[in-house]
Amino acid sequence: MKEHKNQTFKDRRLSPATDVRDRRFVKCDFQACRLSVPYTAVPEERTRIINCSFESCTFSGSTFQSKGLLQQVLLHNIAHTDYMAIGGVIFDRVTFKGRFDRWILDSDHRGMVVGFHSVTDEECAALDGHAQAAYRTIEWALDISDAEFKECELRPSVPAHLVRRNPETQMLMRHEKVVNSRWQENPALKGNRAEAFCRWVARTYQRETIIVAPVRNKKLRAEYLEGMKILRAEGI
């Protein structure tokens, strides 16, 4: 495995035909880097990052919001200057370990803009269909069990049953169970995070949702964990 240490990668544009394989990036700085540029509408044509690790790296103005495949990738103690959004990407055995700030993890291509090209509804349907077909063959997609986030939104386009998690701080909620629990009438769920979680899950209509506690946010950590504790006690 080739190692890159204390290097800066600036304005890199990786084409849909590019494979980045067998690399270890340690304390590197990624600035305004992009995947799958120029854009093509072919679902199979996407930048692939395979068997790579990113350790104590920094991302600024960089995004994975483009067609990509992350396969056997480790992300460990990653810093960034704003929200870090990974969207339009297929996750195949991607592990998060250590400390992270604010992240969005998503395999949906809707609303994606590549260069000056906005993805059309037809293209989006083909891209999303390809991603979901890939998930039917993947052993597991994400492992966030040893990750601590300030905030993490795990979008439903990543199948919840393919996510390895810490059940104490990363709670799986099922839509059917929530709507059948009559949670609106339960006094234990009034005015707390448990009520907010149920309202969110009932509104999304997704079969399964993972709620990730922001354990690196002292105030919200306590609220989230108490809400999860209430839901477990109520059997929801």
PDB file of C-alpha atoms in Angstrom:
ATOM      1  CA  MET A   1       0.000   0.000   0.000  1.00  0.00           C
ATOM      2  CA  LYS A   2       1.419   3.373  -1.031  1.00  0.00           C
ATOM      3  CA  GLU A   3       1.514   5.997   1.731  1.00  0.00           C
ATOM      4  CA  HIS A   4       0.966   9.750   1.391  1.00  0.00           C
ATOM      5  CA  LYS A   5       1.859  11.764   4.480  1.00  0.00           C
ATOM      6  CA  ASN A   6       1.519  15.515   5.149  1.00  0.00           C
ATOM      7  CA  GLN A   7       0.620  16.198   1.520  1.00  0.00           C
ATOM      8  CA  THR A   8      -1.817  18.756   0.097  1.00  0.00           C
ATOM      9  CA  PHE A   9      -4.182  17.806  -2.724  1.00  0.00           C
ATOM     10  CA  LYS A  10      -5.799  20.878  -4.263  1.00  0.00           C
ATOM     11  CA  ASP A  11      -8.447  21.202  -6.986  1.00  0.00           C
ATOM     12  CA  ARG A  12      -8.202  17.543  -7.952  1.00  0.00           C
ATOM     13  CA  ARG A  13     -10.895  16.323 -10.359  1.00  0.00           C
ATOM     14  CA  LEU A  14     -11.118  12.556 -10.601  1.00  0.00           C
ATOM     15  CA  SER A  15     -12.802  11.276 -13.764  1.00  0.00           C
ATOM     16  CA  PRO A  16     -15.510   8.592 -13.744  1.00  0.00           C
ATOM     17  CA  ALA A  17     -12.902   6.161 -15.099  1.00  0.00           C
ATOM     18  CA  THR A  18     -10.465   6.774 -12.228  1.00  0.00           C
ATOM     19  CA  ASP A  19      -9.649   4.087  -9.675  1.00  0.00           C
ATOM     20  CA  VAL A  20      -7.785   5.107  -6.526  1.00  0.00           C
ATOM     21  CA  ARG A  21      -6.505   1.874  -4.992  1.00  0.00           C
ATOM     22  CA  ASP A  22      -4.319   0.689  -2.150  1.00  0.00           C
ATOM     23  CA  ARG A  23      -3.447   4.123  -0.726  1.00  0.00           C
ATOM     24  CA  ARG A  24      -2.948   5.334   2.823  1.00  0.00           C
ATOM     25  CA  PHE A  25      -3.376   9.078   3.398  1.00  0.00           C
ATOM     26  CA  VAL A  26      -2.044  10.347   6.739  1.00  0.00           C
ATOM     27  CA  LYS A  27      -2.391  13.979   7.878  1.00  0.00           C
ATOM     28  CA  CYS A  28      -3.137  15.092   4.326  1.00  0.00           C
ATOM     29  CA  ASP A  29      -5.105  18.167   3.333  1.00  0.00           C
ATOM     30  CA  PHE A  30      -7.734  17.871   0.585  1.00  0.00           C
ATOM     31  CA  GLN A  31      -8.892  21.197  -0.869  1.00  0.00           C
ATOM     32  CA  ALA A  32     -11.747  21.523  -3.376  1.00  0.00           C
ATOM     33  CA  CYS A  33     -11.432  17.960  -4.673  1.00  0.00           C
ATOM     34  CA  ARG A  34     -14.231  16.252  -6.637  1.00  0.00           C
ATOM     35  CA  LEU A  35     -15.242  12.795  -7.851  1.00  0.00           C
ATOM     36  CA  SER A  36     -16.576  11.767 -11.272  1.00  0.00           C
ATOM     37  CA  VAL A  37     -15.772  14.953 -13.190  1.00  0.00           C
ATOM     38  CA  PRO A  38     -16.751  15.421 -15.970  1.00  0.00           C
ATOM     39  CA  TYR A  39     -20.201  14.051 -15.266  1.00  0.00           C
ATOM     40  CA  THR A  40     -21.709  11.200 -17.295  1.00  0.00           C
ATOM     41  CA  ALA A  41     -25.231   9.799 -16.958  1.00  0.00           C
ATOM     42  CA  VAL A  42     -24.034   6.169 -17.086  1.00  0.00           C
ATOM     43  CA  PRO A  43     -24.579   4.706 -13.569  1.00  0.00           C
ATOM     44  CA  GLU A  44     -21.597   2.336 -13.793  1.00  0.00           C
ATOM     45  CA  GLU A  45     -19.202   5.149 -14.673  1.00  0.00           C
ATOM     46  CA  ARG A  46     -18.110   6.476 -11.297  1.00  0.00           C
ATOM     47  CA  THR A  47     -14.860   7.204  -9.480  1.00  0.00           C
ATOM     48  CA  ARG A  48     -13.892   4.208  -7.353  1.00  0.00           C
ATOM     49  CA  ILE A  49     -11.848   4.489  -4.171  1.00  0.00           C
ATOM     50  CA  ILE A  50     -10.827   0.992  -3.163  1.00  0.00           C
ATOM     51  CA  ASN A  51      -8.815  -0.310  -0.203  1.00  0.00           C
ATOM     52  CA  CYS A  52      -7.780   3.149   1.013  1.00  0.00           C
ATOM     53  CA  SER A  53      -7.496   4.819   4.404  1.00  0.00           C
ATOM     54  CA  PHE A  54      -7.732   8.479   5.350  1.00  0.00           C
ATOM     55  CA  GLU A  55      -6.237   9.091   8.788  1.00  0.00           C
ATOM     56  CA  SER A  56      -6.181  12.457  10.589  1.00  0.00           C
ATOM     57  CA  CYS A  57      -6.840  14.210   7.280  1.00  0.00           C
ATOM     58  CA  THR A  58      -8.527  17.559   6.650  1.00  0.00           C
ATOM     59  CA  PHE A  59     -11.113  18.358   3.973  1.00  0.00           C
ATOM     60  CA  SER A  60     -11.909  21.943   2.984  1.00  0.00           C
ATOM     61  CA  GLY A  61     -14.259  22.738   0.131  1.00  0.00           C
ATOM     62  CA  SER A  62     -14.001  19.087  -0.881  1.00  0.00           C
ATOM     63  CA  THR A  63     -16.994  16.873  -1.435  1.00  0.00           C
ATOM     64  CA  PHE A  64     -17.941  13.334  -2.295  1.00  0.00           C
ATOM     65  CA  GLN A  65     -21.328  14.620  -3.546  1.00  0.00           C
ATOM     66  CA  SER A  66     -20.971  12.961  -6.886  1.00  0.00           C
ATOM     67  CA  LYS A  67     -21.115   9.509  -8.387  1.00  0.00           C
ATOM     68  CA  GLY A  68     -18.639   7.378  -6.521  1.00  0.00           C
ATOM     69  CA  LEU A  69     -17.924   3.993  -5.018  1.00  0.00           C
ATOM     70  CA  LEU A  70     -16.129   3.733  -1.688  1.00  0.00           C
ATOM     71  CA  GLN A  71     -15.051   0.135  -1.164  1.00  0.00           C
ATOM     72  CA  GLN A  72     -13.045  -1.097   1.826  1.00  0.00           C
ATOM     73  CA  VAL A  73     -12.289   2.442   2.995  1.00  0.00           C
ATOM     74  CA  LEU A  74     -11.290   3.621   6.478  1.00  0.00           C
ATOM     75  CA  LEU A  75     -11.981   7.169   7.661  1.00  0.00           C
ATOM     76  CA  HIS A  76     -10.296   7.941  10.983  1.00  0.00           C
ATOM     77  CA  ASN A  77     -10.371  11.266  12.854  1.00  0.00           C
ATOM     78  CA  ILE A  78     -11.354  13.491   9.933  1.00  0.00           C
ATOM     79  CA  ALA A  79     -11.514  17.291  10.241  1.00  0.00           C
ATOM     80  CA  HIS A  80     -13.254  19.692   7.882  1.00  0.00           C
ATOM     81  CA  THR A  81     -14.259  23.331   7.658  1.00  0.00           C
ATOM     82  CA  ASP A  82     -18.032  22.903   7.227  1.00  0.00           C
ATOM     83  CA  TYR A  83     -20.626  20.165   6.770  1.00  0.00           C
ATOM     84  CA  MET A  84     -19.047  17.129   5.173  1.00  0.00           C
ATOM     85  CA  ALA A  85     -21.579  15.599   2.802  1.00  0.00           C
ATOM     86  CA  ILE A  86     -21.020  12.283   1.080  1.00  0.00           C
ATOM     87  CA  GLY A  87     -23.856  11.961  -1.427  1.00  0.00           C
ATOM     88  CA  GLY A  88     -24.461   9.967  -4.593  1.00  0.00           C
ATOM     89  CA  VAL A  89     -21.954   7.420  -3.341  1.00  0.00           C
ATOM     90  CA  ILE A  90     -22.245   3.651  -2.923  1.00  0.00           C
ATOM     91  CA  PHE A  91     -20.741   2.488   0.382  1.00  0.00           C
ATOM     92  CA  ASP A  92     -19.191  -0.978   0.463  1.00  0.00           C
ATOM     93  CA  ARG A  93     -17.490  -1.798   3.779  1.00  0.00           C
ATOM     94  CA  VAL A  94     -16.667   1.797   4.754  1.00  0.00           C
ATOM     95  CA  THR A  95     -15.541   2.243   8.364  1.00  0.00           C
ATOM     96  CA  PHE A  96     -15.687   5.437  10.411  1.00  0.00           C
ATOM     97  CA  LYS A  97     -13.495   5.489  13.512  1.00  0.00           C
ATOM     98  CA  GLY A  98     -12.674   8.210  15.989  1.00  0.00           C
ATOM     99  CA  ARG A  99     -13.783  11.831  16.001  1.00  0.00           C
ATOM    100  CA  PHE A 100     -15.909  13.548  13.356  1.00  0.00           C
ATOM    101  CA  ASP A 101     -17.747  16.850  13.152  1.00  0.00           C
ATOM    102  CA  ARG A 102     -20.937  17.317  11.076  1.00  0.00           C
ATOM    103  CA  TRP A 103     -21.599  14.696   8.410  1.00  0.00           C
ATOM    104  CA  ILE A 104     -24.334  13.705   5.969  1.00  0.00           C
ATOM    105  CA  LEU A 105     -24.126  10.197   4.511  1.00  0.00           C
ATOM    106  CA  ASP A 106     -26.320   9.580   1.476  1.00  0.00           C
ATOM    107  CA  SER A 107     -26.502   7.382  -1.622  1.00  0.00           C
ATOM    108  CA  ASP A 108     -29.268   9.466  -3.236  1.00  0.00           C
ATOM    109  CA  HIS A 109     -28.423  11.389  -6.407  1.00  0.00           C
ATOM    110  CA  ARG A 110     -31.429  13.728  -6.327  1.00  0.00           C
ATOM    111  CA  GLY A 111     -30.503  17.390  -6.504  1.00  0.00           C
ATOM    112  CA  MET A 112     -26.904  16.560  -7.371  1.00  0.00           C
ATOM    113  CA  VAL A 113     -25.111  19.144  -9.496  1.00  0.00           C
ATOM    114  CA  VAL A 114     -21.861  18.248 -11.237  1.00  0.00           C
ATOM    115  CA  GLY A 115     -20.094  21.190 -12.807  1.00  0.00           C
ATOM    116  CA  PHE A 116     -22.853  23.013 -14.629  1.00  0.00           C
ATOM    117  CA  HIS A 117     -24.996  19.900 -15.075  1.00  0.00           C
ATOM    118  CA  SER A 118     -28.052  19.306 -12.883  1.00  0.00           C
ATOM    119  CA  VAL A 119     -29.020  15.647 -12.755  1.00  0.00           C
ATOM    120  CA  THR A 120     -32.444  15.102 -14.355  1.00  0.00           C
ATOM    121  CA  ASP A 121     -35.230  13.024 -12.791  1.00  0.00           C
ATOM    122  CA  GLU A 122     -34.667  10.278 -15.360  1.00  0.00           C
ATOM    123  CA  GLU A 123     -30.940  10.176 -14.700  1.00  0.00           C
ATOM    124  CA  CYS A 124     -31.550  10.233 -10.960  1.00  0.00           C
ATOM    125  CA  ALA A 125     -33.902   7.245 -11.174  1.00  0.00           C
ATOM    126  CA  ALA A 126     -31.305   5.236 -13.114  1.00  0.00           C
ATOM    127  CA  LEU A 127     -28.481   6.202 -10.748  1.00  0.00           C
ATOM    128  CA  ASP A 128     -30.496   5.434  -7.616  1.00  0.00           C
ATOM    129  CA  GLY A 129     -31.677   2.139  -9.087  1.00  0.00           C
ATOM    130  CA  HIS A 130     -28.078   1.167  -9.753  1.00  0.00           C
ATOM    131  CA  ALA A 131     -27.086   2.036  -6.173  1.00  0.00           C
ATOM    132  CA  GLN A 132     -29.928   0.040  -4.637  1.00  0.00           C
ATOM    133  CA  ALA A 133     -29.121  -2.956  -6.870  1.00  0.00           C
ATOM    134  CA  ALA A 134     -25.523  -2.770  -5.646  1.00  0.00           C
ATOM    135  CA  TYR A 135     -26.688  -2.812  -2.021  1.00  0.00           C
ATOM    136  CA  ARG A 136     -28.450  -6.116  -2.629  1.00  0.00           C
ATOM    137  CA  THR A 137     -25.038  -7.728  -3.200  1.00  0.00           C
ATOM    138  CA  ILE A 138     -23.005  -5.941  -0.484  1.00  0.00           C
ATOM    139  CA  GLU A 139     -22.232  -7.712   2.807  1.00  0.00           C
ATOM    140  CA  TRP A 140     -22.337  -4.453   4.784  1.00  0.00           C
ATOM    141  CA  ALA A 141     -22.180  -0.799   3.792  1.00  0.00           C
ATOM    142  CA  LEU A 142     -21.069   1.279   6.770  1.00  0.00           C
ATOM    143  CA  ASP A 143     -19.534   0.672  10.175  1.00  0.00           C
ATOM    144  CA  ILE A 144     -20.038   3.706  12.432  1.00  0.00           C
ATOM    145  CA  SER A 145     -19.945   1.791  15.721  1.00  0.00           C
ATOM    146  CA  ASP A 146     -16.629   3.325  16.825  1.00  0.00           C
ATOM    147  CA  ALA A 147     -17.320   6.829  15.495  1.00  0.00           C
ATOM    148  CA  GLU A 148     -18.181   9.901  17.576  1.00  0.00           C
ATOM    149  CA  PHE A 149     -19.945  12.700  15.715  1.00  0.00           C
ATOM    150  CA  LYS A 150     -20.897  16.255  16.574  1.00  0.00           C
ATOM    151  CA  GLU A 151     -23.771  15.605  14.205  1.00  0.00           C
ATOM    152  CA  CYS A 152     -24.566  12.855  11.721  1.00  0.00           C
ATOM    153  CA  GLU A 153     -27.512  12.484   9.388  1.00  0.00           C
ATOM    154  CA  LEU A 154     -27.662   9.024   7.890  1.00  0.00           C
ATOM    155  CA  ARG A 155     -30.055   9.237   4.952  1.00  0.00           C
ATOM    156  CA  PRO A 156     -32.442   6.323   4.216  1.00  0.00           C
ATOM    157  CA  SER A 157     -30.869   5.729   0.800  1.00  0.00           C
ATOM    158  CA  VAL A 158     -28.244   3.739   2.734  1.00  0.00           C
ATOM    159  CA  PRO A 159     -30.095   0.579   3.882  1.00  0.00           C
ATOM    160  CA  ALA A 160     -30.182   0.547   7.680  1.00  0.00           C
ATOM    161  CA  HIS A 161     -29.716  -3.224   7.902  1.00  0.00           C
ATOM    162  CA  LEU A 162     -26.327  -2.811   6.197  1.00  0.00           C
ATOM    163  CA  VAL A 163     -25.046  -0.369   8.820  1.00  0.00           C
ATOM    164  CA  ARG A 164     -22.971  -1.617  11.748  1.00  0.00           C
ATOM    165  CA  ARG A 165     -23.659   0.619  14.729  1.00  0.00           C
ATOM    166  CA  ASN A 166     -23.339   1.112  18.467  1.00  0.00           C
ATOM    167  CA  PRO A 167     -26.870   0.440  19.779  1.00  0.00           C
ATOM    168  CA  GLU A 168     -26.283   2.633  22.826  1.00  0.00           C
ATOM    169  CA  THR A 169     -25.729   5.812  20.800  1.00  0.00           C
ATOM    170  CA  GLN A 170     -26.964   4.887  17.314  1.00  0.00           C
ATOM    171  CA  MET A 171     -30.562   3.723  17.513  1.00  0.00           C
ATOM    172  CA  LEU A 172     -32.500   1.807  14.876  1.00  0.00           C
ATOM    173  CA  MET A 173     -36.163   2.855  14.697  1.00  0.00           C
ATOM    174  CA  ARG A 174     -38.758   1.037  12.604  1.00  0.00           C
ATOM    175  CA  HIS A 175     -41.601   2.974  11.025  1.00  0.00           C
ATOM    176  CA  GLU A 176     -44.184   0.227  11.581  1.00  0.00           C
ATOM    177  CA  LYS A 177     -43.317  -0.083  15.257  1.00  0.00           C
ATOM    178  CA  VAL A 178     -43.512   3.672  15.811  1.00  0.00           C
ATOM    179  CA  VAL A 179     -46.867   4.198  14.107  1.00  0.00           C
ATOM    180  CA  ASN A 180     -48.382   1.205  15.930  1.00  0.00           C
ATOM    181  CA  SER A 181     -47.145   2.377  19.337  1.00  0.00           C
ATOM    182  CA  ARG A 182     -49.645   5.248  19.708  1.00  0.00           C
ATOM    183  CA  TRP A 183     -46.700   7.365  20.740  1.00  0.00           C
ATOM    184  CA  GLN A 184     -48.746  10.595  20.524  1.00  0.00           C
ATOM    185  CA  GLU A 185     -50.786   9.432  23.527  1.00  0.00           C
ATOM    186  CA  ASN A 186     -47.809   8.344  25.650  1.00  0.00           C
ATOM    187  CA  PRO A 187     -47.098  10.887  28.423  1.00  0.00           C
ATOM    188  CA  ALA A 188     -43.509   9.629  28.765  1.00  0.00           C
ATOM    189  CA  LEU A 189     -42.778  10.981  25.272  1.00  0.00           C
ATOM    190  CA  LYS A 190     -44.055  14.517  25.799  1.00  0.00           C
ATOM    191  CA  GLY A 191     -41.686  17.445  25.303  1.00  0.00           C
ATOM    192  CA  ASN A 192     -38.455  15.467  24.868  1.00  0.00           C
ATOM    193  CA  ARG A 193     -36.241  14.020  22.149  1.00  0.00           C
ATOM    194  CA  ALA A 194     -38.134  10.726  22.214  1.00  0.00           C
ATOM    195  CA  GLU A 195     -41.221  12.537  20.947  1.00  0.00           C
ATOM    196  CA  ALA A 196     -39.160  14.310  18.273  1.00  0.00           C
ATOM    197  CA  PHE A 197     -37.644  11.009  17.113  1.00  0.00           C
ATOM    198  CA  CYS A 198     -41.068   9.391  16.775  1.00  0.00           C
ATOM    199  CA  ARG A 199     -42.483  12.368  14.908  1.00  0.00           C
ATOM    200  CA  TRP A 200     -39.551  12.286  12.496  1.00  0.00           C
ATOM    201  CA  VAL A 201     -39.764   8.542  11.832  1.00  0.00           C
ATOM    202  CA  ALA A 202     -43.558   8.617  11.407  1.00  0.00           C
ATOM    203  CA  ARG A 203     -43.277  11.480   8.923  1.00  0.00           C
ATOM    204  CA  THR A 204     -40.526   9.964   6.747  1.00  0.00           C
ATOM    205  CA  TYR A 205     -42.405   6.762   5.807  1.00  0.00           C
ATOM    206  CA  GLN A 206     -39.062   4.973   5.579  1.00  0.00           C
ATOM    207  CA  ARG A 207     -39.156   1.398   6.834  1.00  0.00           C
ATOM    208  CA  GLU A 208     -36.082   1.869   9.037  1.00  0.00           C
ATOM    209  CA  THR A 209     -34.224   4.925  10.297  1.00  0.00           C
ATOM    210  CA  ILE A 210     -31.004   5.191  12.297  1.00  0.00           C
ATOM    211  CA  ILE A 211     -30.797   8.037  14.810  1.00  0.00           C
ATOM    212  CA  VAL A 212     -27.173   8.962  15.587  1.00  0.00           C
ATOM    213  CA  ALA A 213     -26.563  10.710  18.901  1.00  0.00           C
ATOM    214  CA  PRO A 214     -24.229  13.741  18.609  1.00  0.00           C
ATOM    215  CA  VAL A 215     -21.925  12.480  21.338  1.00  0.00           C
ATOM    216  CA  ARG A 216     -19.383  15.260  20.718  1.00  0.00           C
ATOM    217  CA  ASN A 217     -22.011  17.905  21.463  1.00  0.00           C
ATOM    218  CA  LYS A 218     -22.270  18.027  25.266  1.00  0.00           C
ATOM    219  CA  LYS A 219     -25.754  19.566  25.426  1.00  0.00           C
ATOM    220  CA  LEU A 220     -27.394  17.501  22.701  1.00  0.00           C
ATOM    221  CA  ARG A 221     -25.642  14.281  23.736  1.00  0.00           C
ATOM    222  CA  ALA A 222     -27.569  14.153  27.022  1.00  0.00           C
ATOM    223  CA  GLU A 223     -30.881  14.974  25.298  1.00  0.00           C
ATOM    224  CA  TYR A 224     -30.450  12.310  22.626  1.00  0.00           C
ATOM    225  CA  LEU A 225     -29.333   9.577  25.007  1.00  0.00           C
ATOM    226  CA  GLU A 226     -32.212  10.315  27.379  1.00  0.00           C
ATOM    227  CA  GLY A 227     -34.636  10.154  24.456  1.00  0.00           C
ATOM    228  CA  MET A 228     -33.220   6.796  23.388  1.00  0.00           C
ATOM    229  CA  LYS A 229     -33.465   5.537  26.965  1.00  0.00           C
ATOM    230  CA  ILE A 230     -37.161   6.486  27.107  1.00  0.00           C
ATOM    231  CA  LEU A 231     -37.895   4.750  23.800  1.00  0.00           C
ATOM    232  CA  ARG A 232     -36.223   1.544  24.974  1.00  0.00           C
ATOM    233  CA  ALA A 233     -38.180   1.644  28.254  1.00  0.00           C
ATOM    234  CA  GLU A 234     -41.414   2.109  26.304  1.00  0.00           C
ATOM    235  CA  GLY A 235     -40.545  -0.709  23.917  1.00  0.00           C
ATOM    236  CA  ILE A 236     -40.553   1.482  20.827  1.00  0.00           C
TER     237      ILE A 236
END
